[in-house]
Amino acid sequence: MRLTLVRLTFFSLIFLTAGQHLFAQEKQAYAFASVATTPSLKTSYPNASIAADNNEELKVLADLENSFNKKPGRKLLLSFLRQLNHNSAVAAKQRGSKLNLHLARLFAKLRLYPLVMKCYFKNITPGDDVYRKGFFIKQPVVGNDSVKMLNDSLENTGVLAINGRDSLLLKTDSGFYNHDGKEIKSAQMESVDIIDPFEDGKTGVKFALLVHIQQPQSGRPKIFIKLNKVGHTFITLIKYNSDSTYVARTFGFYPDKESLLSATPIFPSADPVFKNDEKHDFDEVVGKFISKRRFQKILQLVKQYNSRPYNLNTNNCTDFGLNAANIGGINILDTFGKWPLGKGNNPAKAGMSVLEGKVVNTGTEEGGLFIYSDLVEDK
C-alpha cells in the first residue's frame, strides 16, 4: 500500500507538471520533411531513387512531391495525370508499373488512401486486366444512358481507375495534407458510423486494408518522448464498388479518458472509443487488397472492440491495429516493448519493424504488400 501511494504521488506530480497525459495517443504534429537529407534514414525512404530513374514522368513526380508543402501541389498533380492520358509512350507501356507505384506513394503523402490503393492495384495487376485499362482521369460521356455511361466507364477507365469523382480531391486543398503545421485532433465516431456505410447495397469488387503507424519519434524506437508523445496506430478500410464508387473509413481505437491519469501506467484501463483518423499523421503504412471474407471479419472486430475496454498494456491502439492486420493477412513482427510500470505492443516498435522489413504477408492469395514511409526529419 505504501509503495502504491508513493507511485501515485510521484507520477501525479509528473503528469500535472507536464500539463499533458502520457499515452493519450491523441496529439498529432504535422511536420513534414524529406528524409533523403537524413543519412541514417535514407535506406528506408521509398522515393530516394526517383531522380535517378531515366524516366521523365518519374522525375516530374519527384518534383511534384517536393512541392506538396505548398497548396498548388494538388493541381499540378491533377494536370500531370491528365497529360498522361495523351502520352502514347506511357500508354503503350500500360502506364508503367514504376509510374503507378510512385503515384500510389504520392497519394499516400496526400492522405488520399482510396487513390493509393487504386494506383497500387494497377502496379500489381497484369496489363491486360480490366481493372488496369484506360485513362487516369475518366473522360466525359455524351448522353444520359446510365447503362452506356457504366459500360464506357469500365471500358475507358476500369473500375479502379482514377475517375472524375476522384479528381475533385485534387482540384482544391481539402486539408488531408496539412500545410501549416497545426495539430489536428481526431473526432470521436461511433462504431455504426464505421460499419454501416459499407452496407450500401452495392456490389463490392475489391476490398483493401491499410495499417498506419505514427511513432513517437519518426524513424526511431523510442516508446515515448517527454511523457506526452507516444504515437498512434490506426487503420483504413476501403470497399470498391462495381459502379466505380467506393466507401472508405480511416479510424483508430482510443481510451475514453475520464481523468488525467486514466489510460496511463498508473491506471491503464479506460472505456473504449473510436475516432476518425483520416487527417492523422503517420510515419509508416502497410496496405493490401484482401478478400471480402477477411474484410467482413475486420468489421466484426470493430463491433467487438466497441465494448472491449481499453488497456494500455494489453488492449491499446496498436493491439487493435495488429489484430486487424492479422485478420487481413499482414503480420508485423517484433512490436512489444516496455515503459515505466508497463509493457505491451506499441507504435514505436511496430513502426521500426515496418522500416526494417519485419512484415510478413500471410494472405498471398490477395497479392503483395504496399509499404510506404513518410518520415519526419530530426530537428
Short mmCIF file of C-alpha atoms in Angstrom, two decimals:
data_model
loop_
_atom_site.label_atom_id
_atom_site.label_comp_id
_atom_site.label_asym_id
_atom_site.label_seq_id
_atom_site.Cartn_x
_atom_site.Cartn_y
_atom_site.Cartn_z
CA MET A 1 0.00 0.00 0.00
CA ARG A 2 2.80 2.40 0.92
CA LEU A 3 4.58 1.71 -2.39
CA THR A 4 1.35 2.33 -4.31
CA LEU A 5 0.87 5.71 -2.58
CA VAL A 6 4.45 6.71 -3.37
CA ARG A 7 3.96 5.78 -7.03
CA LEU A 8 0.68 7.68 -7.20
CA THR A 9 2.15 10.81 -5.66
CA PHE A 10 5.28 10.72 -7.81
CA PHE A 11 3.55 10.17 -11.13
CA SER A 12 0.73 12.59 -10.31
CA LEU A 13 3.28 15.35 -9.87
CA ILE A 14 4.90 14.45 -13.17
CA PHE A 15 1.64 14.46 -15.10
CA LEU A 16 0.38 17.66 -13.53
CA THR A 17 3.68 19.40 -14.19
CA ALA A 18 3.77 18.26 -17.78
CA GLY A 19 0.23 19.52 -18.30
CA GLN A 20 -0.48 16.69 -20.67
CA HIS A 21 -1.18 12.99 -20.26
CA LEU A 22 1.00 10.03 -21.07
CA PHE A 23 -0.14 7.55 -23.71
CA ALA A 24 -3.26 9.51 -24.64
CA GLN A 25 -2.44 8.92 -28.32
CA GLU A 26 -4.44 11.91 -29.47
CA LYS A 27 -1.98 14.71 -30.37
CA GLN A 28 -0.68 14.90 -33.93
CA ALA A 29 2.13 17.19 -35.07
CA TYR A 30 2.09 17.79 -38.80
CA ALA A 31 5.71 18.49 -39.70
CA PHE A 32 6.91 17.04 -42.99
CA ALA A 33 10.40 16.92 -44.46
CA SER A 34 12.41 14.95 -46.99
CA VAL A 35 14.12 12.04 -45.33
CA ALA A 36 16.65 11.94 -48.13
CA THR A 37 18.60 14.55 -46.16
CA THR A 38 18.80 12.27 -43.11
CA PRO A 39 21.60 9.74 -43.78
CA SER A 40 20.54 7.23 -41.12
CA LEU A 41 17.03 7.01 -42.62
CA LYS A 42 17.96 7.19 -46.27
CA THR A 43 17.70 3.45 -46.90
CA SER A 44 14.08 3.45 -45.72
CA TYR A 45 12.98 6.35 -47.91
CA PRO A 46 10.99 4.85 -50.79
CA ASN A 47 11.32 7.81 -53.18
CA ALA A 48 15.08 8.23 -52.88
CA SER A 49 15.70 6.60 -56.27
CA ILE A 50 13.12 8.50 -58.32
CA ALA A 51 15.53 11.18 -59.54
CA ALA A 52 17.99 8.51 -60.65
CA ASP A 53 15.44 6.83 -62.93
CA ASN A 54 15.91 7.59 -66.58
CA ASN A 55 12.24 8.43 -66.98
CA GLU A 56 10.86 11.92 -67.48
CA GLU A 57 7.48 11.13 -65.92
CA LEU A 58 9.09 9.86 -62.72
CA LYS A 59 11.29 12.92 -62.47
CA VAL A 60 8.20 15.12 -62.78
CA LEU A 61 6.58 13.13 -59.98
CA ALA A 62 9.63 13.71 -57.78
CA ASP A 63 9.35 17.47 -58.37
CA LEU A 64 5.64 17.35 -57.60
CA GLU A 65 6.23 15.58 -54.31
CA ASN A 66 8.75 18.21 -53.29
CA SER A 67 6.08 20.86 -53.96
CA PHE A 68 3.50 19.24 -51.67
CA ASN A 69 4.33 21.60 -48.83
CA LYS A 70 2.56 24.20 -50.94
CA LYS A 71 -1.11 24.24 -51.87
CA PRO A 72 -0.63 24.25 -55.68
CA GLY A 73 0.85 20.75 -55.48
CA ARG A 74 -2.51 19.03 -55.87
CA LYS A 75 -3.48 20.95 -59.00
CA LEU A 76 -0.11 20.23 -60.57
CA LEU A 77 -0.59 16.54 -59.95
CA LEU A 78 -4.07 16.64 -61.49
CA SER A 79 -2.65 18.36 -64.57
CA PHE A 80 0.09 15.74 -64.76
CA LEU A 81 -2.43 12.89 -64.65
CA ARG A 82 -4.47 14.41 -67.44
CA GLN A 83 -1.39 14.83 -69.59
CA LEU A 84 -0.63 11.14 -69.18
CA ASN A 85 -3.89 10.36 -70.98
CA HIS A 86 -2.39 11.81 -74.15
CA ASN A 87 1.08 10.31 -73.76
CA SER A 88 1.15 7.40 -76.20
CA ALA A 89 4.54 6.21 -74.97
CA VAL A 90 3.25 5.77 -71.44
CA ALA A 91 0.01 4.21 -72.68
CA ALA A 92 1.96 1.70 -74.73
CA LYS A 93 3.66 0.55 -71.56
CA GLN A 94 0.28 0.09 -69.87
CA ARG A 95 1.02 3.12 -67.69
CA GLY A 96 4.30 1.63 -66.43
CA SER A 97 4.47 -0.23 -63.12
CA LYS A 98 7.02 2.18 -61.65
CA LEU A 99 4.80 5.11 -62.52
CA ASN A 100 1.80 3.55 -60.77
CA LEU A 101 3.83 2.71 -57.68
CA HIS A 102 5.20 6.23 -57.37
CA LEU A 103 1.71 7.66 -57.86
CA ALA A 104 0.50 5.42 -55.02
CA ARG A 105 3.22 6.86 -52.78
CA LEU A 106 2.31 10.42 -53.73
CA PHE A 107 -1.34 9.84 -52.88
CA ALA A 108 -0.26 8.30 -49.56
CA LYS A 109 1.60 11.52 -48.81
CA LEU A 110 -1.62 13.39 -49.55
CA ARG A 111 -3.60 11.01 -47.29
CA LEU A 112 -5.88 10.04 -50.20
CA TYR A 113 -5.96 6.35 -49.37
CA PRO A 114 -8.58 5.11 -51.90
CA LEU A 115 -6.41 6.57 -54.68
CA VAL A 116 -3.32 5.00 -53.12
CA MET A 117 -4.71 1.50 -53.49
CA LYS A 118 -6.14 2.19 -56.94
CA CYS A 119 -2.65 3.03 -58.22
CA TYR A 120 -1.07 0.18 -56.31
CA PHE A 121 -3.55 -2.23 -57.85
CA LYS A 122 -2.53 -1.04 -61.32
CA ASN A 123 1.05 -1.75 -60.32
CA ILE A 124 0.43 -5.39 -59.32
CA THR A 125 -2.19 -6.23 -61.98
CA PRO A 126 -1.33 -7.64 -65.43
CA GLY A 127 -1.52 -5.08 -68.20
CA ASP A 128 -4.50 -6.68 -69.93
CA ASP A 129 -6.66 -6.83 -66.80
CA VAL A 130 -9.95 -4.89 -66.97
CA TYR A 131 -9.11 -3.06 -63.74
CA ARG A 132 -5.93 -1.63 -65.23
CA LYS A 133 -7.15 -0.48 -68.63
CA GLY A 134 -7.80 3.05 -69.71
CA PHE A 135 -7.19 6.63 -68.72
CA PHE A 136 -6.01 8.06 -65.43
CA ILE A 137 -8.86 10.58 -65.44
CA LYS A 138 -12.31 9.47 -66.59
CA GLN A 139 -13.36 11.06 -69.88
CA PRO A 140 -16.80 12.72 -70.20
CA VAL A 141 -19.61 10.60 -71.64
CA VAL A 142 -22.16 12.16 -74.01
CA GLY A 143 -25.79 11.21 -73.40
CA ASN A 144 -27.94 10.25 -70.44
CA ASP A 145 -27.99 6.49 -70.87
CA SER A 146 -26.86 5.21 -67.48
CA VAL A 147 -26.05 1.76 -68.89
CA LYS A 148 -23.93 3.32 -71.62
CA MET A 149 -22.17 5.50 -69.04
CA LEU A 150 -21.33 2.45 -66.91
CA ASN A 151 -20.08 0.48 -69.90
CA ASP A 152 -17.97 3.39 -71.09
CA SER A 153 -16.66 3.86 -67.59
CA LEU A 154 -15.48 0.25 -67.45
CA GLU A 155 -14.07 0.35 -70.98
CA ASN A 156 -12.28 3.68 -70.74
CA THR A 157 -11.12 3.72 -67.16
CA GLY A 158 -11.64 0.38 -65.45
CA VAL A 159 -13.39 0.00 -62.09
CA LEU A 160 -10.29 1.00 -60.13
CA ALA A 161 -9.13 3.81 -62.41
CA ILE A 162 -8.84 7.34 -61.05
CA ASN A 163 -12.09 8.90 -62.25
CA GLY A 164 -13.67 12.34 -62.41
CA ARG A 165 -15.03 12.00 -58.88
CA ASP A 166 -11.52 11.36 -57.62
CA SER A 167 -10.12 14.32 -59.49
CA LEU A 168 -12.25 16.67 -57.38
CA LEU A 169 -9.98 15.79 -54.44
CA LEU A 170 -7.06 17.26 -56.36
CA LYS A 171 -8.72 20.45 -57.59
CA THR A 172 -8.84 22.02 -54.14
CA ASP A 173 -6.82 21.61 -50.98
CA SER A 174 -9.02 19.58 -48.63
CA GLY A 175 -6.63 19.69 -45.69
CA PHE A 176 -5.85 15.98 -45.89
CA TYR A 177 -2.24 17.05 -46.20
CA ASN A 178 -1.64 19.74 -43.62
CA HIS A 179 0.33 22.78 -44.77
CA ASP A 180 0.59 24.99 -41.70
CA GLY A 181 1.90 22.63 -39.02
CA LYS A 182 -1.18 22.91 -36.82
CA GLU A 183 -2.23 19.98 -34.67
CA ILE A 184 -5.49 18.31 -35.64
CA LYS A 185 -7.49 16.42 -33.06
CA SER A 186 -9.33 13.32 -34.23
CA ALA A 187 -13.07 13.49 -33.61
CA GLN A 188 -14.93 10.71 -31.85
CA MET A 189 -17.08 8.45 -34.00
CA GLU A 190 -19.47 5.60 -33.26
CA SER A 191 -18.82 2.06 -34.49
CA VAL A 192 -22.02 2.21 -36.57
CA ASP A 193 -20.54 5.17 -38.43
CA ILE A 194 -17.70 2.88 -39.42
CA ILE A 195 -19.66 -0.26 -40.24
CA ASP A 196 -22.99 0.93 -41.70
CA PRO A 197 -21.60 2.92 -44.70
CA PHE A 198 -20.12 -0.30 -46.11
CA GLU A 199 -23.64 -1.75 -46.24
CA ASP A 200 -24.53 0.48 -49.19
CA GLY A 201 -26.38 -2.15 -51.22
CA LYS A 202 -23.74 -2.03 -53.96
CA THR A 203 -21.62 -4.90 -55.20
CA GLY A 204 -18.10 -4.73 -53.85
CA VAL A 205 -15.46 -5.89 -56.35
CA LYS A 206 -12.31 -5.16 -54.34
CA PHE A 207 -11.57 -4.65 -50.65
CA ALA A 208 -8.49 -3.04 -49.13
CA LEU A 209 -6.89 -2.61 -45.70
CA LEU A 210 -4.16 -0.18 -44.66
CA VAL A 211 -2.42 -0.12 -41.28
CA HIS A 212 -0.91 3.26 -40.30
CA ILE A 213 1.70 3.83 -37.62
CA GLN A 214 2.77 7.15 -36.13
CA GLN A 215 5.87 6.72 -33.99
CA PRO A 216 6.65 9.00 -31.03
CA GLN A 217 9.86 9.95 -32.85
CA SER A 218 9.77 9.39 -36.59
CA GLY A 219 12.02 6.51 -37.61
CA ARG A 220 13.28 5.86 -34.07
CA PRO A 221 12.49 3.15 -31.46
CA LYS A 222 11.71 5.50 -28.54
CA ILE A 223 8.45 4.34 -26.95
CA PHE A 224 7.60 7.80 -25.58
CA ILE A 225 9.04 11.30 -25.63
CA LYS A 226 8.71 13.84 -22.82
CA LEU A 227 5.82 11.86 -21.30
CA ASN A 228 3.25 13.28 -23.70
CA LYS A 229 4.08 11.92 -27.15
CA VAL A 230 3.61 8.18 -27.63
CA GLY A 231 2.41 7.77 -31.21
CA HIS A 232 -0.66 6.02 -32.54
CA THR A 233 -1.72 3.04 -34.69
CA PHE A 234 -4.87 3.16 -36.81
CA ILE A 235 -6.36 1.56 -39.93
CA THR A 236 -8.18 2.34 -43.17
CA LEU A 237 -10.85 0.11 -44.73
CA ILE A 238 -11.92 0.59 -48.37
CA LYS A 239 -14.69 -1.08 -50.38
CA TYR A 240 -14.57 -0.53 -54.15
CA ASN A 241 -17.93 -1.00 -55.89
CA SER A 242 -18.76 -2.25 -59.38
CA ASP A 243 -20.09 1.20 -60.36
CA SER A 244 -16.65 2.81 -59.73
CA THR A 245 -17.72 4.32 -56.39
CA TYR A 246 -16.08 3.43 -53.11
CA VAL A 247 -16.56 3.67 -49.35
CA ALA A 248 -13.57 4.38 -47.09
CA ARG A 249 -13.14 4.84 -43.34
CA THR A 250 -9.92 5.71 -41.51
CA PHE A 251 -10.14 5.27 -37.74
CA GLY A 252 -8.36 4.22 -34.58
CA PHE A 253 -9.04 2.75 -31.13
CA TYR A 254 -8.67 5.16 -28.18
CA PRO A 255 -9.29 5.39 -24.45
CA ASP A 256 -12.28 7.48 -23.40
CA LYS A 257 -10.38 9.36 -20.72
CA GLU A 258 -12.39 10.29 -17.65
CA SER A 259 -9.46 11.76 -15.73
CA LEU A 260 -5.89 12.91 -16.21
CA LEU A 261 -4.46 9.56 -15.09
CA SER A 262 -6.82 7.16 -16.87
CA ALA A 263 -5.17 5.08 -19.61
CA THR A 264 -1.74 5.76 -18.11
CA PRO A 265 0.79 3.40 -16.49
CA ILE A 266 -0.81 4.16 -13.10
CA PHE A 267 -4.40 3.43 -14.17
CA PRO A 268 -4.03 1.62 -17.52
CA SER A 269 -7.71 0.87 -18.20
CA ALA A 270 -10.44 3.08 -19.66
CA ASP A 271 -13.68 2.80 -21.60
CA PRO A 272 -13.19 2.31 -25.36
CA VAL A 273 -13.90 4.81 -28.11
CA PHE A 274 -13.21 5.07 -31.86
CA LYS A 275 -12.01 8.26 -33.52
CA ASN A 276 -11.87 9.49 -37.11
CA ASP A 277 -8.18 9.47 -38.09
CA GLU A 278 -8.46 10.42 -41.76
CA LYS A 279 -6.30 13.51 -41.15
CA HIS A 280 -3.97 11.84 -38.65
CA ASP A 281 -0.26 11.87 -39.37
CA PHE A 282 1.63 8.62 -39.94
CA ASP A 283 5.26 7.56 -40.37
CA GLU A 284 4.71 4.12 -41.90
CA VAL A 285 1.80 2.48 -43.69
CA VAL A 286 1.27 -1.11 -44.87
CA GLY A 287 -1.62 -1.87 -47.21
CA LYS A 288 -3.01 -4.73 -49.29
CA PHE A 289 -6.09 -5.95 -51.05
CA ILE A 290 -7.99 -8.54 -49.05
CA SER A 291 -10.90 -10.89 -49.63
CA LYS A 292 -14.49 -9.98 -48.79
CA ARG A 293 -14.38 -12.63 -46.07
CA ARG A 294 -11.38 -11.02 -44.38
CA PHE A 295 -12.98 -7.59 -44.77
CA GLN A 296 -16.16 -8.74 -43.03
CA LYS A 297 -14.12 -10.27 -40.21
CA ILE A 298 -12.42 -6.93 -39.60
CA LEU A 299 -15.83 -5.25 -39.39
CA GLN A 300 -16.78 -7.87 -36.82
CA LEU A 301 -13.60 -6.98 -34.92
CA VAL A 302 -14.77 -3.35 -34.83
CA LYS A 303 -18.05 -4.48 -33.26
CA GLN A 304 -16.15 -6.48 -30.65
CA TYR A 305 -13.84 -3.59 -29.78
CA ASN A 306 -16.82 -1.31 -29.34
CA SER A 307 -17.41 -2.98 -25.97
CA ARG A 308 -13.88 -4.18 -25.19
CA PRO A 309 -12.20 -1.99 -22.51
CA TYR A 310 -9.07 -0.10 -23.49
CA ASN A 311 -5.96 -1.17 -21.58
CA LEU A 312 -2.59 0.46 -22.08
CA ASN A 313 -0.72 -2.81 -21.53
CA THR A 314 -2.95 -5.42 -23.16
CA ASN A 315 -5.51 -3.75 -25.44
CA ASN A 316 -4.33 -0.42 -26.80
CA CYS A 317 -4.50 1.21 -30.23
CA THR A 318 -1.60 -0.88 -31.54
CA ASP A 319 -3.23 -4.10 -30.34
CA PHE A 320 -6.34 -3.18 -32.30
CA GLY A 321 -4.30 -2.34 -35.41
CA LEU A 322 -2.29 -5.56 -35.18
CA ASN A 323 -5.43 -7.65 -34.73
CA ALA A 324 -6.99 -6.09 -37.83
CA ALA A 325 -3.73 -6.57 -39.72
CA ASN A 326 -3.54 -10.26 -38.79
CA ILE A 327 -7.10 -10.83 -39.99
CA GLY A 328 -6.17 -9.13 -43.27
CA GLY A 329 -3.07 -11.29 -43.73
CA ILE A 330 -0.49 -8.73 -42.56
CA ASN A 331 1.82 -9.89 -39.77
CA ILE A 332 4.01 -7.16 -38.26
CA LEU A 333 6.71 -8.77 -36.12
CA ASP A 334 8.57 -7.53 -33.02
CA THR A 335 6.04 -4.96 -31.73
CA PHE A 336 6.47 -5.46 -27.97
CA GLY A 337 8.27 -3.06 -25.61
CA LYS A 338 8.47 -1.83 -22.03
CA TRP A 339 7.81 1.52 -20.35
CA PRO A 340 7.69 2.66 -16.68
CA LEU A 341 5.20 0.42 -14.81
CA GLY A 342 4.04 -1.26 -18.00
CA LYS A 343 4.71 -3.16 -21.21
CA GLY A 344 2.93 -4.14 -24.39
CA ASN A 345 2.61 -3.59 -28.12
CA ASN A 346 3.33 -0.01 -29.15
CA PRO A 347 3.71 2.25 -32.21
CA ALA A 348 7.46 2.81 -31.73
CA LYS A 349 8.36 -0.86 -32.05
CA ALA A 350 5.74 -1.59 -34.71
CA GLY A 351 6.99 1.30 -36.84
CA MET A 352 10.60 0.14 -36.58
CA SER A 353 9.56 -3.35 -37.69
CA VAL A 354 7.98 -1.91 -40.83
CA LEU A 355 11.12 0.12 -41.55
CA GLU A 356 13.31 -2.94 -41.00
CA GLY A 357 11.21 -5.19 -43.23
CA LYS A 358 9.78 -7.29 -40.42
CA VAL A 359 6.41 -7.60 -42.15
CA VAL A 360 5.03 -10.88 -43.47
CA ASN A 361 2.21 -11.26 -45.99
CA THR A 362 0.27 -14.28 -44.76
CA GLY A 363 -2.57 -13.84 -47.25
CA THR A 364 -0.75 -14.19 -50.56
CA GLU A 365 -3.94 -15.02 -52.45
CA GLU A 366 -4.75 -11.30 -52.41
CA GLY A 367 -1.46 -10.03 -53.85
CA GLY A 368 1.51 -8.24 -52.30
CA LEU A 369 2.00 -5.50 -49.72
CA PHE A 370 2.11 -1.76 -50.31
CA ILE A 371 4.65 -0.31 -47.88
CA TYR A 372 5.45 3.39 -47.62
CA SER A 373 7.29 5.59 -45.13
CA ASP A 374 6.67 9.33 -44.74
CA LEU A 375 9.31 10.07 -42.12
CA VAL A 376 9.96 13.41 -40.49
CA GLU A 377 13.49 14.74 -40.42
CA ASP A 378 15.12 15.05 -37.00
CA LYS A 379 15.34 18.60 -35.70
#
